[in-house]
Amino acid sequence: MKKGIILTLIVLAIAAFGVYYYFMLTPFSKETEKKVLYIDRDDNIDSVYTKLSQWGKPHAMKAFETLASWRDYDGNIVRGRYELPTDLSTKSLFNKLKRGEQNPLNVPIPSARTLDKLAVAVSNKLELDSTELLNALTDSAVCQKYGFNKQTIAAMFIPDSYNMYWTVSVEEFLDRMKKEYDRFWNNDRQAKAKALGLSPVEVSTLASIVTEETRATQEKPTVAGLYLNRLKKGMLLQSDPTVKFALQDFGIRRILNRMLSTDSPYNTYKYEGLPPGPIRIPLAEDLDAVLNYEHHDYIYMCAKEDFSGTHNFARTSAEHQANAQRYHQALNARGIKK
């Protein structure tokens, strides 16, 4: 009799474990590829269920809902970005969401021309609101907190991909960017900037001009050296991209004489020295191109007439005028007037 009872209990225990295993320990997802679940500030228990049901097995969803009810998940929903591998069990999934064990993602910081473009690019990857971020970047007190002003804050961003959480706040995001800025500006780079007689922000400002002037990596140190030569000689930089920035018209293909008189501190045809701040977020390689500039005697440059994106460099005005004439003839031949 006792043996029969024991056997029955064993069978029941095995059956109970089988049910538990089926509902709780088998993979939650019915898909064959990893999914990513976003739970934002507007989500409630019903919307979370709706999102999960898109790829959860029916029995797994029932198990998840049971766990949610038992463990008060409704009152403790944690926002975040959660990666859900195909072999993740229902119990592990629930624990992951309940504990808020979200997965970070790579957030690319682009070489954006304007702060509003940067804000949009970042908000497309994070939960951050682009308007909230832009307001912070154009707030004098916020800029001052990080050691910048509204004209120089763009220098704090070093284009690269950074691992961070989707739910990062504006303050946390800016704190991280300042940390990466300080890491980039190590002792070696600061020493090189000091040897040039420039601050890191001024290096960033010059590098932003280099970024705008050429996409040809091999000539970036040459371009940097040219503008450093002009600075040392007290010459106007006369950089066309600074005129575009002053006009806030980045579609201009041909700088006309009337544009050169634009009254803006960013117009380096009118005002001596560097602009008040970067005319875009410079690429990291262009910051290094300035710090490791090419030593030469060039003080003029002009786009090549073959429209290759590279430049002809010159030491004298006569050489430059000859280069410029060929380029203008090429523009006229293509009917490019503005």
XYZ file of C-alpha atoms in Angstrom:
338
model
C 0.000 0.000 0.000
C 2.760 2.409 0.999
C 4.680 1.592 -2.143
C 1.631 2.467 -4.226
C 1.251 5.817 -2.494
C 4.934 6.587 -2.924
C 4.779 5.664 -6.595
C 1.720 7.844 -7.068
C 3.456 10.775 -5.388
C 6.496 10.297 -7.594
C 4.328 10.239 -10.717
C 2.498 13.364 -9.568
C 5.807 15.107 -8.784
C 7.177 14.210 -12.213
C 3.974 15.411 -13.850
C 4.048 18.660 -11.844
C 7.656 19.250 -12.781
C 6.809 18.511 -16.404
C 4.047 21.121 -16.348
C 6.348 23.617 -14.610
C 9.127 22.882 -17.081
C 6.783 23.271 -20.068
C 5.335 26.571 -18.928
C 8.319 28.160 -17.210
C 11.595 26.693 -18.447
C 11.072 26.181 -22.168
C 11.902 29.026 -24.595
C 9.370 31.855 -24.476
C 9.796 32.937 -28.095
C 8.252 31.227 -31.080
C 10.647 33.089 -33.386
C 13.979 31.873 -34.735
C 15.799 35.207 -34.332
C 16.578 37.371 -31.303
C 14.022 40.069 -30.602
C 14.356 43.414 -28.873
C 11.632 44.640 -26.538
C 11.290 48.341 -25.756
C 9.277 49.305 -22.681
C 8.833 53.064 -22.528
C 7.389 55.472 -19.969
C 3.901 55.193 -21.480
C 3.669 51.401 -21.219
C 1.381 49.594 -18.793
C 0.824 45.906 -18.137
C -1.579 45.536 -21.056
C 0.747 47.154 -23.585
C 3.634 44.997 -22.341
C 1.466 41.907 -22.835
C 0.583 43.104 -26.344
C 4.239 43.571 -27.261
C 5.284 40.205 -25.855
C 2.418 38.313 -27.473
C 3.757 39.221 -30.913
C 6.480 36.591 -30.588
C 5.631 34.652 -27.413
C 4.194 31.142 -27.496
C 0.563 31.060 -26.258
C 1.319 28.823 -23.253
C 4.390 30.934 -22.418
C 2.283 34.097 -22.428
C -0.141 32.496 -19.965
C 2.779 31.577 -17.733
C 4.202 35.095 -17.956
C 0.841 36.620 -17.041
C 0.583 34.251 -14.068
C 4.017 35.292 -12.813
C 3.148 38.947 -13.350
C 0.034 38.543 -11.236
C 1.780 36.623 -8.439
C 4.744 39.008 -8.220
C 3.022 42.369 -8.740
C 4.724 43.201 -12.031
C 1.885 45.593 -12.886
C 3.079 47.971 -10.163
C 6.790 47.562 -10.911
C 7.233 47.855 -14.683
C 10.785 48.957 -15.471
C 11.429 50.915 -18.653
C 14.229 49.755 -20.884
C 15.558 48.049 -23.952
C 15.647 44.288 -23.520
C 17.282 41.797 -25.869
C 15.399 38.516 -25.924
C 17.411 35.580 -27.292
C 15.438 32.697 -28.747
C 16.433 30.306 -25.946
C 15.338 32.616 -23.119
C 12.839 30.800 -20.897
C 9.613 32.367 -19.683
C 10.862 32.480 -16.094
C 14.183 34.057 -17.119
C 12.377 36.577 -19.289
C 10.090 37.569 -16.437
C 13.000 37.938 -14.013
C 14.910 39.997 -16.576
C 12.029 42.439 -17.012
C 11.088 42.510 -13.317
C 14.668 43.366 -12.316
C 15.101 45.870 -15.131
C 18.110 44.027 -16.573
C 18.091 45.938 -19.831
C 20.761 45.605 -22.525
C 22.862 48.565 -23.660
C 23.151 49.537 -27.301
C 25.704 51.311 -29.458
C 24.804 54.957 -29.955
C 26.688 56.628 -32.820
C 27.583 60.286 -32.335
C 27.715 61.774 -35.839
C 29.766 64.625 -37.191
C 26.626 66.750 -37.292
C 26.665 70.255 -38.718
C 24.229 71.675 -36.187
C 23.107 70.894 -32.659
C 19.533 70.246 -33.758
C 20.790 67.588 -36.193
C 22.789 66.025 -33.368
C 19.764 66.022 -31.062
C 17.614 64.288 -33.668
C 20.278 61.671 -34.425
C 20.714 60.835 -30.740
C 16.965 60.751 -30.017
C 16.505 58.305 -32.889
C 18.609 55.819 -30.933
C 17.612 56.649 -27.356
C 14.408 57.380 -25.482
C 15.578 60.980 -25.134
C 13.330 63.679 -26.537
C 15.211 65.661 -29.195
C 13.687 68.960 -28.066
C 14.698 68.327 -24.458
C 18.255 67.536 -25.521
C 18.473 70.558 -27.824
C 17.158 72.822 -25.065
C 19.935 71.569 -22.796
C 22.601 72.099 -25.460
C 21.467 75.681 -25.997
C 21.120 76.499 -22.307
C 23.988 78.692 -21.087
C 23.917 77.243 -17.568
C 24.079 73.658 -18.845
C 26.931 74.493 -21.220
C 28.814 76.259 -18.431
C 28.433 73.222 -16.181
C 30.546 71.240 -18.638
C 33.065 74.024 -19.270
C 31.663 75.329 -22.570
C 29.280 77.954 -23.895
C 26.521 77.790 -26.507
C 29.037 78.436 -29.311
C 31.571 75.829 -28.171
C 29.450 72.987 -26.716
C 29.703 71.096 -30.028
C 33.393 70.542 -29.226
C 32.409 68.255 -26.329
C 31.195 65.559 -28.721
C 33.738 63.164 -30.203
C 32.168 61.211 -33.103
C 32.223 57.490 -32.366
C 29.854 54.763 -31.172
C 29.238 54.595 -27.448
C 27.650 51.798 -25.435
C 24.846 53.116 -23.218
C 21.366 52.346 -21.990
C 18.328 53.350 -24.037
C 16.732 55.020 -21.007
C 19.682 57.325 -20.284
C 18.566 60.792 -19.200
C 19.728 64.032 -20.820
C 22.006 64.729 -17.863
C 23.425 61.202 -17.875
C 23.999 61.435 -21.629
C 25.843 64.746 -21.348
C 27.860 63.481 -18.379
C 28.941 60.515 -20.509
C 29.908 62.740 -23.433
C 32.011 64.942 -21.140
C 33.706 61.829 -19.780
C 34.529 60.684 -23.333
C 35.774 64.196 -24.185
C 38.135 64.127 -21.181
C 39.303 60.647 -22.160
C 40.031 61.778 -25.728
C 41.909 64.852 -24.557
C 44.623 62.901 -22.779
C 47.939 64.388 -21.695
C 49.554 63.738 -25.070
C 46.866 65.542 -27.063
C 46.718 68.408 -24.591
C 50.490 68.836 -24.865
C 50.267 68.965 -28.673
C 47.484 71.544 -28.497
C 49.528 73.669 -26.096
C 52.511 73.495 -28.447
C 50.255 74.945 -31.165
C 49.180 77.733 -28.845
C 45.598 76.473 -29.026
C 43.103 75.217 -26.478
C 41.283 71.914 -27.089
C 38.180 73.911 -28.078
C 40.205 75.947 -30.572
C 41.645 72.725 -31.983
C 38.070 71.469 -32.359
C 37.071 74.687 -34.098
C 39.926 74.415 -36.582
C 39.282 70.690 -37.020
C 35.647 71.425 -37.874
C 36.861 73.580 -40.754
C 39.120 70.746 -41.894
C 36.160 68.349 -41.747
C 34.133 70.692 -43.933
C 36.954 71.430 -46.364
C 37.876 67.902 -47.386
C 36.850 64.272 -47.169
C 40.242 63.110 -48.423
C 41.967 61.689 -45.356
C 45.419 61.976 -46.905
C 45.206 65.744 -47.322
C 43.639 66.647 -43.987
C 46.986 67.273 -42.228
C 47.909 69.472 -45.227
C 44.721 71.512 -44.885
C 45.278 71.821 -41.138
C 48.834 73.028 -41.729
C 47.618 75.603 -44.233
C 45.193 77.205 -41.785
C 47.765 77.124 -39.008
C 50.123 78.966 -41.342
C 47.499 81.631 -41.939
C 46.834 81.977 -38.212
C 50.537 82.427 -37.494
C 50.811 85.089 -40.196
C 47.749 86.942 -38.913
C 45.938 86.361 -42.205
C 42.206 85.962 -42.585
C 41.407 82.248 -42.775
C 39.006 82.847 -45.710
C 37.353 79.459 -45.382
C 34.287 78.988 -47.584
C 32.570 76.567 -45.157
C 32.532 79.278 -42.488
C 30.504 81.458 -44.864
C 28.007 78.640 -45.357
C 27.732 78.295 -41.590
C 27.265 82.032 -41.171
C 24.434 81.914 -43.710
C 23.130 78.604 -42.311
C 22.853 77.423 -45.902
C 24.782 74.194 -46.369
C 23.515 73.521 -49.870
C 25.632 76.286 -51.416
C 27.990 74.854 -54.023
C 29.538 78.105 -55.145
C 30.520 80.968 -52.840
C 29.688 84.299 -54.493
C 31.380 87.636 -53.759
C 28.244 89.082 -52.183
C 28.271 86.264 -49.622
C 31.740 87.189 -48.417
C 30.486 90.366 -46.769
C 28.041 88.506 -44.518
C 28.310 90.131 -41.092
C 28.844 87.180 -38.789
C 31.698 86.291 -36.413
C 31.758 82.947 -38.217
C 32.627 84.604 -41.536
C 36.398 84.184 -41.746
C 36.530 86.370 -44.857
C 35.451 89.298 -42.677
C 36.799 88.505 -39.204
C 40.332 87.513 -38.304
C 41.189 84.358 -36.397
C 39.111 81.330 -35.592
C 35.295 81.454 -35.437
C 33.670 81.552 -31.955
C 33.264 77.768 -32.021
C 33.109 74.707 -34.256
C 31.092 74.990 -37.460
C 30.200 71.334 -37.038
C 31.171 68.464 -34.768
C 34.624 67.582 -36.118
C 35.689 64.031 -36.803
C 38.178 62.520 -34.372
C 40.642 61.976 -37.209
C 40.452 65.679 -38.023
C 41.221 66.644 -34.449
C 44.324 64.492 -34.773
C 45.025 65.980 -38.217
C 45.299 69.398 -36.584
C 47.423 68.122 -33.706
C 49.698 66.277 -36.164
C 49.533 68.807 -38.982
C 51.798 68.741 -42.000
C 54.611 71.276 -41.940
C 54.735 73.192 -45.244
C 54.564 76.718 -46.696
C 51.106 76.601 -48.270
C 48.726 79.455 -47.472
C 46.182 78.987 -50.282
C 43.956 76.136 -51.375
C 41.339 75.657 -54.039
C 39.164 72.720 -55.007
C 40.535 70.812 -57.972
C 38.818 71.366 -61.264
C 38.212 67.623 -61.661
C 35.692 67.731 -58.760
C 37.541 64.866 -57.066
C 36.992 66.431 -53.660
C 40.707 67.139 -53.283
C 42.563 70.437 -53.571
C 45.339 72.297 -55.269
C 47.611 74.006 -52.756
C 49.669 77.133 -53.374
C 52.346 79.233 -51.698
C 51.745 82.436 -53.635
C 48.728 84.462 -54.684
C 49.665 84.050 -58.358
C 49.688 80.255 -58.059
C 46.384 80.368 -56.235
C 44.734 82.614 -58.813
C 45.720 80.206 -61.569
C 44.241 77.297 -59.608
C 41.077 79.280 -58.847
C 40.612 80.259 -62.487
C 40.681 76.633 -63.590
C 38.148 75.720 -60.921
C 35.765 78.566 -61.806
C 35.974 77.609 -65.465
C 34.988 74.063 -64.491
C 32.046 75.405 -62.464
C 30.903 77.518 -65.406
C 31.203 74.553 -67.753
C 28.874 72.573 -65.506
C 26.464 75.448 -65.106
C 26.968 75.633 -61.327
C 26.003 79.153 -60.295
C 25.238 78.722 -56.616
